[in-house]
Short mmCIF file of C-alpha atoms and ligand atoms in Angstrom, two decimals:
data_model
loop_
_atom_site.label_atom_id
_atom_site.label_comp_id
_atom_site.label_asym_id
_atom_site.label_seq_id
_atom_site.Cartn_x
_atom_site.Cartn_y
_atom_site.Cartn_z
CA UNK A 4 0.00 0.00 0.00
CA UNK A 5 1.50 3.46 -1.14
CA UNK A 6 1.22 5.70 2.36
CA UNK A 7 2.85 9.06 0.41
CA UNK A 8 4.78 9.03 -2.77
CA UNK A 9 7.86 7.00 -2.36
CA UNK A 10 6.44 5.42 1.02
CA UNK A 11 5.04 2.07 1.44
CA UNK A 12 3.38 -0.05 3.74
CA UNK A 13 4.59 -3.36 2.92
CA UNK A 14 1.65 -6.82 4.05
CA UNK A 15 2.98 -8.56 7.20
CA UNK A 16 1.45 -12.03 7.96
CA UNK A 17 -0.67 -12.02 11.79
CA UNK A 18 -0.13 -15.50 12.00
CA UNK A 19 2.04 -15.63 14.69
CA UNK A 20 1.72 -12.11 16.38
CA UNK A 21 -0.20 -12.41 19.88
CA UNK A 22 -1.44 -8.86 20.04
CA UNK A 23 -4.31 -7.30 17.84
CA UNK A 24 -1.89 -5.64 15.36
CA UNK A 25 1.16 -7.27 13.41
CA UNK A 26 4.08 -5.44 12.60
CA UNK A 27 4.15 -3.02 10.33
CA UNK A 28 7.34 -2.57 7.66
CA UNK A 29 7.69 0.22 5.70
CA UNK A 30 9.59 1.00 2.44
CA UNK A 31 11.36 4.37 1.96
CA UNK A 32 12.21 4.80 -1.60
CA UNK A 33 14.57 7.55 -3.31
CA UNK A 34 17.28 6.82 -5.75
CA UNK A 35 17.86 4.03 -3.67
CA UNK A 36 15.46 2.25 -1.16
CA UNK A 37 15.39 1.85 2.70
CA UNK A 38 13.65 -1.15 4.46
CA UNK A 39 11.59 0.19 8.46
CA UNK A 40 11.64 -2.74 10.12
CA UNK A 41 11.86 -6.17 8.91
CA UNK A 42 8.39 -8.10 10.49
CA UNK A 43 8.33 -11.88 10.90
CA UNK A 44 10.87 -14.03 10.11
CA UNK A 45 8.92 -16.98 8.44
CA UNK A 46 9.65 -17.80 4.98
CA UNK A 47 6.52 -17.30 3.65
CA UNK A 48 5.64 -13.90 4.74
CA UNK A 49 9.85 -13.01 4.12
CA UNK A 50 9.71 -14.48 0.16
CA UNK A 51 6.10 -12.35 -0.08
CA UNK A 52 7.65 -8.99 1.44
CA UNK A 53 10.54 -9.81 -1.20
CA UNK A 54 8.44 -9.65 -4.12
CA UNK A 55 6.71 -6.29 -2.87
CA UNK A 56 10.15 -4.98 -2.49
CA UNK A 57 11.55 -6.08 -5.90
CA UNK A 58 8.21 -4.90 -7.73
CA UNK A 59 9.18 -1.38 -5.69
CA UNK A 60 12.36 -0.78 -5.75
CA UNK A 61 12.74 -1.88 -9.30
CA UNK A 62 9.46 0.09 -9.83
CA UNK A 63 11.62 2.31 -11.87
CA UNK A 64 12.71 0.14 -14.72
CA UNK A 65 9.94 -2.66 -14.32
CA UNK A 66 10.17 -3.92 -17.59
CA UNK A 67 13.94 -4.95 -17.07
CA UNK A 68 13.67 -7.19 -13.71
CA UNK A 69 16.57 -5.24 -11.76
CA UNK A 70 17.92 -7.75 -8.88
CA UNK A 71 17.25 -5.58 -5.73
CA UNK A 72 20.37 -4.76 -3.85
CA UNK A 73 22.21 -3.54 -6.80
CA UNK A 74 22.80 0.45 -6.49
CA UNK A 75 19.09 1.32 -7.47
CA UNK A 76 18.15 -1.43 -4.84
CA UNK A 77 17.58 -1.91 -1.27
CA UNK A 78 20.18 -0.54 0.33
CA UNK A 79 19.69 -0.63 4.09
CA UNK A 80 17.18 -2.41 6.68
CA UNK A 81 16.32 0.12 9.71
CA UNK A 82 15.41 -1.32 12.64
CA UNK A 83 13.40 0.31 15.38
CA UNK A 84 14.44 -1.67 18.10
CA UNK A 85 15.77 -5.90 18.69
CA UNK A 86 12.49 -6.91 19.56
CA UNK A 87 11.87 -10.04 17.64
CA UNK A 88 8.45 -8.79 15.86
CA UNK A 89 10.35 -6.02 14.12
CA UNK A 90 13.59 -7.37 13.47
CA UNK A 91 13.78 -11.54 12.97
CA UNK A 92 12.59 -11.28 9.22
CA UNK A 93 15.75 -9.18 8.32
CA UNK A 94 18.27 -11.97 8.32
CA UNK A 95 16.24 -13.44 5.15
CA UNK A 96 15.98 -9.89 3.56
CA UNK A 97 19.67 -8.82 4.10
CA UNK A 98 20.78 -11.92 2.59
CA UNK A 99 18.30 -11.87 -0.05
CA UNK A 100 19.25 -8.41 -1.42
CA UNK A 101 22.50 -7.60 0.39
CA UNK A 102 21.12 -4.53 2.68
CA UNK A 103 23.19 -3.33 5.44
CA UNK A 104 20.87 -4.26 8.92
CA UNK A 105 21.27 -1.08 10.73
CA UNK A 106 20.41 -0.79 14.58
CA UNK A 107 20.76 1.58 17.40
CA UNK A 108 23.65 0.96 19.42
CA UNK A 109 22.00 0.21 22.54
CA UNK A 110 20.01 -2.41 20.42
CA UNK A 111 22.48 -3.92 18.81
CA UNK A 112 22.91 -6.65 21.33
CA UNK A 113 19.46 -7.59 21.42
CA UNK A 114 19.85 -7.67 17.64
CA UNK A 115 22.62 -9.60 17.53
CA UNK A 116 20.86 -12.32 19.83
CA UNK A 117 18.06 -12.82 17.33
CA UNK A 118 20.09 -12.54 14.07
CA UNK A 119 23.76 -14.03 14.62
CA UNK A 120 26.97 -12.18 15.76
CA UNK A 121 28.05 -10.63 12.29
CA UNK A 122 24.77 -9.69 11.48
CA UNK A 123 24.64 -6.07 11.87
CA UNK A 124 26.11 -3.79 9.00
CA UNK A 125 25.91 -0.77 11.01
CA UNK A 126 25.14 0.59 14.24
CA UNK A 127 23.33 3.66 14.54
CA UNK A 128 23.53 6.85 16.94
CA UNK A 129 21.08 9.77 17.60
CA UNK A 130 21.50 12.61 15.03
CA UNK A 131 22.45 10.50 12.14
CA UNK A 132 21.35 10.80 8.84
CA UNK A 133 21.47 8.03 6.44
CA UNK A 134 21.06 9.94 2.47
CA UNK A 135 19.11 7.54 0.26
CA UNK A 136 19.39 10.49 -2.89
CA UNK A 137 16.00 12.61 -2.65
CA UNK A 138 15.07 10.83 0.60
CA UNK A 139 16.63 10.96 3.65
CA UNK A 140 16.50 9.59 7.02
CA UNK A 141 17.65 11.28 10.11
CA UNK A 142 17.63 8.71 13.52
CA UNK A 143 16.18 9.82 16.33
CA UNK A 144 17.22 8.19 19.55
CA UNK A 145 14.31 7.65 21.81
CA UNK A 146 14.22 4.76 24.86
CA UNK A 147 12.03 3.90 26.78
CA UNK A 148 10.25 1.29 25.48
CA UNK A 149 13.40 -0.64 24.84
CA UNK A 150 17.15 1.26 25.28
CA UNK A 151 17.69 1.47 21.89
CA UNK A 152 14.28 2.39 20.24
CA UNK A 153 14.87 4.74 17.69
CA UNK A 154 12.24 7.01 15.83
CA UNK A 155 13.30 7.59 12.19
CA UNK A 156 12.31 10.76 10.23
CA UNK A 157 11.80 11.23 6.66
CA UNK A 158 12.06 15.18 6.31
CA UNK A 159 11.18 15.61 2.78
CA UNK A 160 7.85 14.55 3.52
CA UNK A 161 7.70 15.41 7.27
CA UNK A 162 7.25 11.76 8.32
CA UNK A 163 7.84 9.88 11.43
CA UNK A 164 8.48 6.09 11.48
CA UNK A 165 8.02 5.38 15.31
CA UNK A 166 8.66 1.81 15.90
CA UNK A 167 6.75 1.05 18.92
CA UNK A 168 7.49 4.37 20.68
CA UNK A 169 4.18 5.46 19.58
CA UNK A 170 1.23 2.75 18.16
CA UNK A 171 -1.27 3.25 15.96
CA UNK A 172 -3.97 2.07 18.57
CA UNK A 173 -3.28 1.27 22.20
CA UNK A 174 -0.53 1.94 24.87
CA UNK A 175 3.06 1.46 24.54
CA UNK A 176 4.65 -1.02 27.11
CA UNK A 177 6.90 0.21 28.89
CA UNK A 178 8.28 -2.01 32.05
CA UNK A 179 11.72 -2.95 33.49
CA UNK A 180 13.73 -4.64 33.04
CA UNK A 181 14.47 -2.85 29.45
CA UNK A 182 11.28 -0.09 29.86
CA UNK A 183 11.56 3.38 31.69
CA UNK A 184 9.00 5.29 32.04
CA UNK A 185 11.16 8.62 32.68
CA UNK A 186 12.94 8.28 29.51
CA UNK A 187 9.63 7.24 27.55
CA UNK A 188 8.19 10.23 28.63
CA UNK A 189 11.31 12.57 27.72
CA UNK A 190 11.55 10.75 24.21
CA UNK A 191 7.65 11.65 23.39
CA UNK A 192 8.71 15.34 24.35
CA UNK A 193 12.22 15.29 22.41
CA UNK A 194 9.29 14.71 19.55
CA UNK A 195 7.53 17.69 19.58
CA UNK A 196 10.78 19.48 18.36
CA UNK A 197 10.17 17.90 14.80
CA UNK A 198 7.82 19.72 12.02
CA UNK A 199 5.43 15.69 11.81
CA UNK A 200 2.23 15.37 9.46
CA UNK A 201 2.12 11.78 10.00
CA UNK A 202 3.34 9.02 12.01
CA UNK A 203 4.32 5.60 10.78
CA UNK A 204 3.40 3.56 13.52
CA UNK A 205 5.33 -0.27 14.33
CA UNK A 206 1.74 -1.46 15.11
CA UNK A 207 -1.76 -0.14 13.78
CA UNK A 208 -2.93 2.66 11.69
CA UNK A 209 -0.95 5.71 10.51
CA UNK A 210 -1.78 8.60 12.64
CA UNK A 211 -2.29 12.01 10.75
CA UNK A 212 -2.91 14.52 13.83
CA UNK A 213 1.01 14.08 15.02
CA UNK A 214 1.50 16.65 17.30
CA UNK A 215 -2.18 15.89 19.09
CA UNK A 216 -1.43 12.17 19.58
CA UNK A 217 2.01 12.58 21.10
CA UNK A 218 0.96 15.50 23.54
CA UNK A 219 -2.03 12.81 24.50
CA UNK A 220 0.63 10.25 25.05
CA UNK A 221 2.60 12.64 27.58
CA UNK A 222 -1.06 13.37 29.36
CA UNK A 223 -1.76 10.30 29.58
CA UNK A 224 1.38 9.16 30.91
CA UNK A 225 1.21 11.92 33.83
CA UNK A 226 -2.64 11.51 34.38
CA UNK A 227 -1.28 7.74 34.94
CA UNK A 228 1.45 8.96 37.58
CA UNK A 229 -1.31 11.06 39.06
CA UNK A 230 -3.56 8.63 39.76
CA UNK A 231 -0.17 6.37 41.24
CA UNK A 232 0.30 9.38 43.52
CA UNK A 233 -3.22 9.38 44.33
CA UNK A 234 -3.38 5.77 45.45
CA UNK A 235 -0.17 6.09 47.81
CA UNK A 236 -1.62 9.20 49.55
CA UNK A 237 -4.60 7.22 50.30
CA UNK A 238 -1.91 4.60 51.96
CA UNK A 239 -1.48 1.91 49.42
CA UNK A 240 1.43 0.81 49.84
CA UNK A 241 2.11 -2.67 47.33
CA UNK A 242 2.52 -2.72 44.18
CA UNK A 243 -0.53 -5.34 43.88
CA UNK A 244 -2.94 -2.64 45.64
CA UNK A 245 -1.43 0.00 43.50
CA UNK A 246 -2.41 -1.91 39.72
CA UNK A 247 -6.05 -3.04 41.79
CA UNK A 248 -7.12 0.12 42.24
CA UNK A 249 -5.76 1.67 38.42
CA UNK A 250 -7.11 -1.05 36.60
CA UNK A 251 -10.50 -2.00 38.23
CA UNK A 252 -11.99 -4.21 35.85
CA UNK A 253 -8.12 -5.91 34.57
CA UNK A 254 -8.29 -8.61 32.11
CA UNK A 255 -5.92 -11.19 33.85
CA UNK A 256 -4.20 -11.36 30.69
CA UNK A 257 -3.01 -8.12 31.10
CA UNK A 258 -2.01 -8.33 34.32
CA UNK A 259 1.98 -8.70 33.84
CA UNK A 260 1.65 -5.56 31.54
CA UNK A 261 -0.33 -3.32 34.22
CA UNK A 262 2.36 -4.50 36.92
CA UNK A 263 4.82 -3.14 34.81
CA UNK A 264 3.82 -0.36 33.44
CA UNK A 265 3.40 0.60 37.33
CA UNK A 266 6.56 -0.16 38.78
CA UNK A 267 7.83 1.92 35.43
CA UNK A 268 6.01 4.64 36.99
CA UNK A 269 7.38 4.27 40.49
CA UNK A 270 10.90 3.89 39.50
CA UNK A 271 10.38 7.15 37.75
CA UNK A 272 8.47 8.77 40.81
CA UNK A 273 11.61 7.47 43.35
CA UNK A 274 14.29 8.55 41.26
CA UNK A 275 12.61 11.80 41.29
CA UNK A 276 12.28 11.94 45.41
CA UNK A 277 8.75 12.10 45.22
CA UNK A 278 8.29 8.32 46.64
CA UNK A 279 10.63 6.37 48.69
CA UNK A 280 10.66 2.09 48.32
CA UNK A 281 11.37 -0.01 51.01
CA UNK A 282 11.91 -3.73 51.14
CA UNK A 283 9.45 -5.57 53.77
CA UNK A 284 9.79 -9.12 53.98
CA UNK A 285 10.98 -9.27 50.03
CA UNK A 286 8.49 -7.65 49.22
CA UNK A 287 8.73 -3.68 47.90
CA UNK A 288 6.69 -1.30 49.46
CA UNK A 289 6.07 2.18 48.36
CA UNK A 290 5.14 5.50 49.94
CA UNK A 291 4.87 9.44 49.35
CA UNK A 292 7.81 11.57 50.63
ZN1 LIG B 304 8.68 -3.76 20.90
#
């Protein structure tokens, strides 16, 4: 599916994802072509994104079948972050086409877990800008999620590729031992420095009112550590208590998630001196300052 001129949602297979939305992968293309994200790794749904990317990248000279991964092909896979929905397919793809796998830094072990030592062609810092000839690509370093999510921004057409820093429907997870809510929060404001008509999302629908959905994110983030706040001055004091009362009617399902997401939150809140933790029995225990 063409998103803008030059920007393409690529199909992803649901088969194996366990949340509503698959991963989505994106195709930049200028003189030469950038891979977002690399989905699944299962042959079928890798040989499938293959042909989308040949019939793409070689949209230029169709009638002659031009092997992607030559110099008007494919030249790099961007990943988001070395979570294995985003990132197992590229393996297949890089070796396929011969694209450089590119990951942030702090990533890049993660990465190398799921794809082999000597997989990763280059490892990417905040700031960098990777020139694809009319198109280019400028990483923006935002954790939280994961250490080494990064956003990617195509300026020529004022788009934002956000991995899963920012979905197309739901709520980022963000929970230790790799989430922090402090820097999650700081990434979605680093955002608002950027001139965005549309975000890319690594899950769900694109999402045209940029600016609006990321302040909402922040809000909701800080209603969230509001309500946290709330719950300890009314003496809660365990974590359990603490997710009861902010998720009355919890799936159990969900559960792991909403544990998370709080101690995110409290980590945050203690770091800043606003809440002090004490161990009781093994058990953490949490109160105002
Ligand atoms: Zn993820």
């Amino acid at each position: 599916m063409e998103i803008l001129p030059g920007v393409h949602s690529l199909p992803v297979a649901t088969g194996a994802f366990m949340g509503t939305f698959s991963p989505n992968v994106y195709l930049v293309v200028g003189e030469k072509a950038a891979l977002i994200d690399a989905g699944y790794g299962h042959e079928d749904d890798v040989c499938s994104r293959l042909s989308s990317i040949r019939e793409l990248v070689g949209g230029k000279s169709r009638r002659i079948p031009t092997p992607v991964g030559t110099e008007s092909g494919l030249a790099c896979i961007v990943i988001t972050h070395g979570h294995v929905d985003h990132i197992s397919g590229a393996g297949k793809i890089a070796a396929a086409t011969g694209a450089a796998i590119m990951v942030h830094r702090l990533d890049a072990a993660a990465a190398s877990r799921a794809l082999g030592a000597d997989a990763i062609g280059e490892v990417l810092e905040d700031g960098q800008e990777i020139a694809l000839g009319g198109a280019s690509l400028r990483i923006i370093h935002t954790p939280g999620h994961s250490p080494g999510e990064i956003c990617v921004y195509l300026k020529e057409k004022r788009v934002l590729f956000t991995g899963d820093h920012i979905l197309g429907i739901g709520t980022t997870v963000v929970m230790p031992p790799q989430g922090d809510m402090a820097q999650y929060i700081d990434s979605l404001r680093k955002l608002l420095a950027f001139d965005i008509d549309l975000i890319c999302p690594g899950h769900g629908p694109v999402v045209r009112q940029a600016r609006r959905k990321i302040e909402e994110l922040i809000e909701h983030r800080l209603e969230r550590e509001q309500q946290i706040l709330g719950s300890l001055a009314r003496g809660r004091r365990r974590v359990e208590d603490l997710v009861a009362e902010l998720y009355p009617e919890l799936d159990s399902r969900l559960r792991a998630a909403a544990t998370g997401q709080t101690i995110s939150h409290l980590r945050k809140l203690v770091r800043e001196e606003k809440v002090a933790s004490r161990d009781i029995g093994g058990n953490e225990q949490y109160a105002l300052r």
